[in-house]
Amino acid sequence: MKALITGISGFVGSHLAEYLLKNNTEVYGTIRHRSRMNHIQHLMNDVNLVECELRDPFSVENLIQDVKPDLIFHLAAQSFVPTSWNSPIDTIHNNVAGQVNIFEAVRRFNLDCKIQIACSSEEYGYVDPTEVPITELNPIRPLSPYAISKVAQDYLGYQYYKSYGLHVVCTRTFNHTGPRRGENFVTSNFAKQIAEIEKGLKAPVLYVGNLQAQRDFTDVRDVVHAYWLALEKGDPGEVYNIASGSCCTIQEMLNLLLSLSTVQIEIKEDPARLRPSDVEILLGDYSKFHKKTGWKPEIPFTQTMEDLLNYWRAIV
Ligand SMILES: Nc1nc2c(ncn2[C@@H]2O[C@H](COP(=O)(O)OP(=O)(O)O[C@H]3O[C@H](CO)[C@@H](O)[C@H](O)[C@@H]3O)[C@@H](O)[C@H]2O)c(=O)[nH]1
């Protein structure tokens, strides 16, 4: 079985590669010339890397023709919400064009493969507090250009399934974290600041944005297991929530991290970290996916945050 991971050098891509290798799957992954390889350095002898610019149809055609994967996990994306405010067109173009190029190449070469699309809970956007937990039937009310790009990816998956019979499964994943999480994302950003303060590399002041937002966090190692099951057992043309089923405020997540450290830290709001419109609550209902695949999250949140903090302690 040959699996292709787009964005293999990223946070989720590197964990998925580890998971697939343990499952005796032959792993191929796309990288770009400027990709940082530190997350997959330890896998270099076990995975096959292909340089590919997903925005370029010729590059993607060559990729699909050469690799001929049985499974495609499409993870590559501009995935940081604030960046999408600064460069909305780039985010939408990158996330949408890359996926259309993959679909068109699979179609052109008549490839019999299953495709997982990494969609997002951000698609739900504005959620009234009476509308949680969020099921796949909740309204889609996107609040950022990033969310719009994910809605487009989601609906393209449905359209290519209906129009051409492509085996596409969309996973709407709620927030996920763990070792190797990019330092811009809130859990990693706070953990890195704490690790730096512990080492005396930074004054004991931790900068934060909106601490009232509520998020549903799952460990990335549970998430990659879900992606595998989505293609093994999920129905094509369907969308599945991947979530933990509980949520906390960002303040509570910060308190947990602080409780794992012994240093005294002052908390300061940094206005630059506030967003034009923030999604205030994301709390997912993953029962549709559980019924289909038996999946449920296994790793407790405290463990995830401890592993994340230790990850940063080891590298700052
Ligand atoms: N990044 C960041 N966020 C902060 C900070 N302080 C508070 N927050 C709040 O913490 C929440 C989470 O922010 P992020 O970690 O940046 O993630 P996100 O915007 O929820 O998006 C993530 O989850 C999506 C799934 O729901 C993913 O699709 C997306 O790619 C990303 O991983 C947001 O409400 C944000 O306003 C801060 O200093 N930095």
PDB file of N, CA and C in Angstrom, residues 31 34 81 87 92 97 108 115 123 127 144 158 162 174 179 189 211 221 230 252 272 282 291 293 297 305 309:
ATOM      1  N   ILE A  31       7.494  17.800  -0.620  1.00  0.00           N
ATOM      2  CA  ILE A  31       8.191  18.913   0.038  1.00  0.00           C
ATOM      3  C   ILE A  31       8.386  20.019  -1.003  1.00  0.00           C
ATOM      4  N   ARG A  34      11.858  25.086  -0.204  1.00  0.00           N
ATOM      5  CA  ARG A  34      12.194  25.826   1.021  1.00  0.00           C
ATOM      6  C   ARG A  34      11.657  25.146   2.284  1.00  0.00           C
ATOM      7  N   VAL A  81      -4.484  30.966  10.991  1.00  0.00           N
ATOM      8  CA  VAL A  81      -5.588  31.904  10.757  1.00  0.00           C
ATOM      9  C   VAL A  81      -5.101  33.354  10.609  1.00  0.00           C
ATOM     10  N   SER A  87      -2.701  37.950   4.237  1.00  0.00           N
ATOM     11  CA  SER A  87      -2.598  37.589   2.812  1.00  0.00           C
ATOM     12  C   SER A  87      -3.751  36.659   2.450  1.00  0.00           C
ATOM     13  N   ILE A  92      -6.174  31.631   0.147  1.00  0.00           N
ATOM     14  CA  ILE A  92      -7.256  30.975  -0.605  1.00  0.00           C
ATOM     15  C   ILE A  92      -6.684  30.284  -1.844  1.00  0.00           C
ATOM     16  N   ALA A  97      -6.240  25.982  -4.889  1.00  0.00           N
ATOM     17  CA  ALA A  97      -5.621  25.558  -6.153  1.00  0.00           C
ATOM     18  C   ALA A  97      -4.864  24.239  -5.974  1.00  0.00           C
ATOM     19  N   ARG A 108      -7.332  12.784 -14.358  1.00  0.00           N
ATOM     20  CA  ARG A 108      -6.690  12.640 -15.664  1.00  0.00           C
ATOM     21  C   ARG A 108      -6.043  11.274 -15.807  1.00  0.00           C
ATOM     22  N   ILE A 115      -8.794   9.643  -1.126  1.00  0.00           N
ATOM     23  CA  ILE A 115      -8.189  10.941  -0.782  1.00  0.00           C
ATOM     24  C   ILE A 115      -8.832  11.500   0.486  1.00  0.00           C
ATOM     25  N   GLU A 123     -14.389  26.111   9.823  1.00  0.00           N
ATOM     26  CA  GLU A 123     -15.481  26.293   8.851  1.00  0.00           C
ATOM     27  C   GLU A 123     -16.788  26.652   9.539  1.00  0.00           C
ATOM     28  N   VAL A 127     -20.469  30.416  16.053  1.00  0.00           N
ATOM     29  CA  VAL A 127     -21.324  29.375  16.643  1.00  0.00           C
ATOM     30  C   VAL A 127     -22.014  29.990  17.847  1.00  0.00           C
ATOM     31  N   SER A 144     -13.011  33.840   8.770  1.00  0.00           N
ATOM     32  CA  SER A 144     -11.672  34.282   8.340  1.00  0.00           C
ATOM     33  C   SER A 144     -11.430  33.782   6.918  1.00  0.00           C
ATOM     34  N   TYR A 158     -16.777  17.297  -1.976  1.00  0.00           N
ATOM     35  CA  TYR A 158     -18.125  16.791  -2.246  1.00  0.00           C
ATOM     36  C   TYR A 158     -18.412  16.833  -3.751  1.00  0.00           C
ATOM     37  N   LYS A 162     -19.300  13.760  -6.283  1.00  0.00           N
ATOM     38  CA  LYS A 162     -20.579  13.678  -6.987  1.00  0.00           C
ATOM     39  C   LYS A 162     -20.389  13.726  -8.507  1.00  0.00           C
ATOM     40  N   PHE A 174     -10.960  19.572  14.715  1.00  0.00           N
ATOM     41  CA  PHE A 174     -10.932  20.666  15.679  1.00  0.00           C
ATOM     42  C   PHE A 174      -9.464  20.887  16.074  1.00  0.00           C
ATOM     43  N   PRO A 179       3.770  17.597  20.442  1.00  0.00           N
ATOM     44  CA  PRO A 179       5.145  17.909  20.054  1.00  0.00           C
ATOM     45  C   PRO A 179       5.231  18.282  18.578  1.00  0.00           C
ATOM     46  N   ASN A 189       2.902  28.377  21.234  1.00  0.00           N
ATOM     47  CA  ASN A 189       3.445  29.702  21.502  1.00  0.00           C
ATOM     48  C   ASN A 189       3.618  29.923  23.001  1.00  0.00           C
ATOM     49  N   LEU A 211      -8.001  35.394  25.578  1.00  0.00           N
ATOM     50  CA  LEU A 211      -7.980  34.213  26.465  1.00  0.00           C
ATOM     51  C   LEU A 211      -9.377  33.662  26.726  1.00  0.00           C
ATOM     52  N   ARG A 221      -1.399  12.852  17.812  1.00  0.00           N
ATOM     53  CA  ARG A 221      -1.184  11.415  17.598  1.00  0.00           C
ATOM     54  C   ARG A 221      -2.496  10.675  17.508  1.00  0.00           C
ATOM     55  N   ALA A 230     -10.225   7.281   8.545  1.00  0.00           N
ATOM     56  CA  ALA A 230     -11.139   7.987   7.627  1.00  0.00           C
ATOM     57  C   ALA A 230     -11.068   7.350   6.240  1.00  0.00           C
ATOM     58  N   GLU A 252      -7.843  28.660  30.493  1.00  0.00           N
ATOM     59  CA  GLU A 252      -7.691  27.378  31.217  1.00  0.00           C
ATOM     60  C   GLU A 252      -6.512  26.572  30.670  1.00  0.00           C
ATOM     61  N   ALA A 272      -1.581  43.093  19.360  1.00  0.00           N
ATOM     62  CA  ALA A 272      -1.303  42.566  18.013  1.00  0.00           C
ATOM     63  C   ALA A 272      -1.775  41.120  17.874  1.00  0.00           C
ATOM     64  N   LEU A 282     -15.546  26.543  19.959  1.00  0.00           N
ATOM     65  CA  LEU A 282     -15.543  25.347  19.121  1.00  0.00           C
ATOM     66  C   LEU A 282     -15.547  24.138  20.046  1.00  0.00           C
ATOM     67  N   LYS A 291     -19.097   6.254  15.318  1.00  0.00           N
ATOM     68  CA  LYS A 291     -20.002   5.166  14.873  1.00  0.00           C
ATOM     69  C   LYS A 291     -19.445   4.456  13.657  1.00  0.00           C
ATOM     70  N   THR A 293     -16.176   4.335  12.618  1.00  0.00           N
ATOM     71  CA  THR A 293     -14.810   3.777  12.674  1.00  0.00           C
ATOM     72  C   THR A 293     -14.416   3.225  14.046  1.00  0.00           C
ATOM     73  N   PRO A 297     -10.662   9.673  21.043  1.00  0.00           N
ATOM     74  CA  PRO A 297      -9.347  10.155  21.478  1.00  0.00           C
ATOM     75  C   PRO A 297      -8.850   9.369  22.680  1.00  0.00           C
ATOM     76  N   MET A 305      -0.135  18.343  26.796  1.00  0.00           N
ATOM     77  CA  MET A 305       0.492  19.624  27.113  1.00  0.00           C
ATOM     78  C   MET A 305       1.847  19.428  27.793  1.00  0.00           C
ATOM     79  N   LEU A 309       5.273  20.911  26.270  1.00  0.00           N
ATOM     80  CA  LEU A 309       6.196  21.747  27.041  1.00  0.00           C
ATOM     81  C   LEU A 309       7.593  21.121  27.066  1.00  0.00           C
TER      82      LEU A 309
END
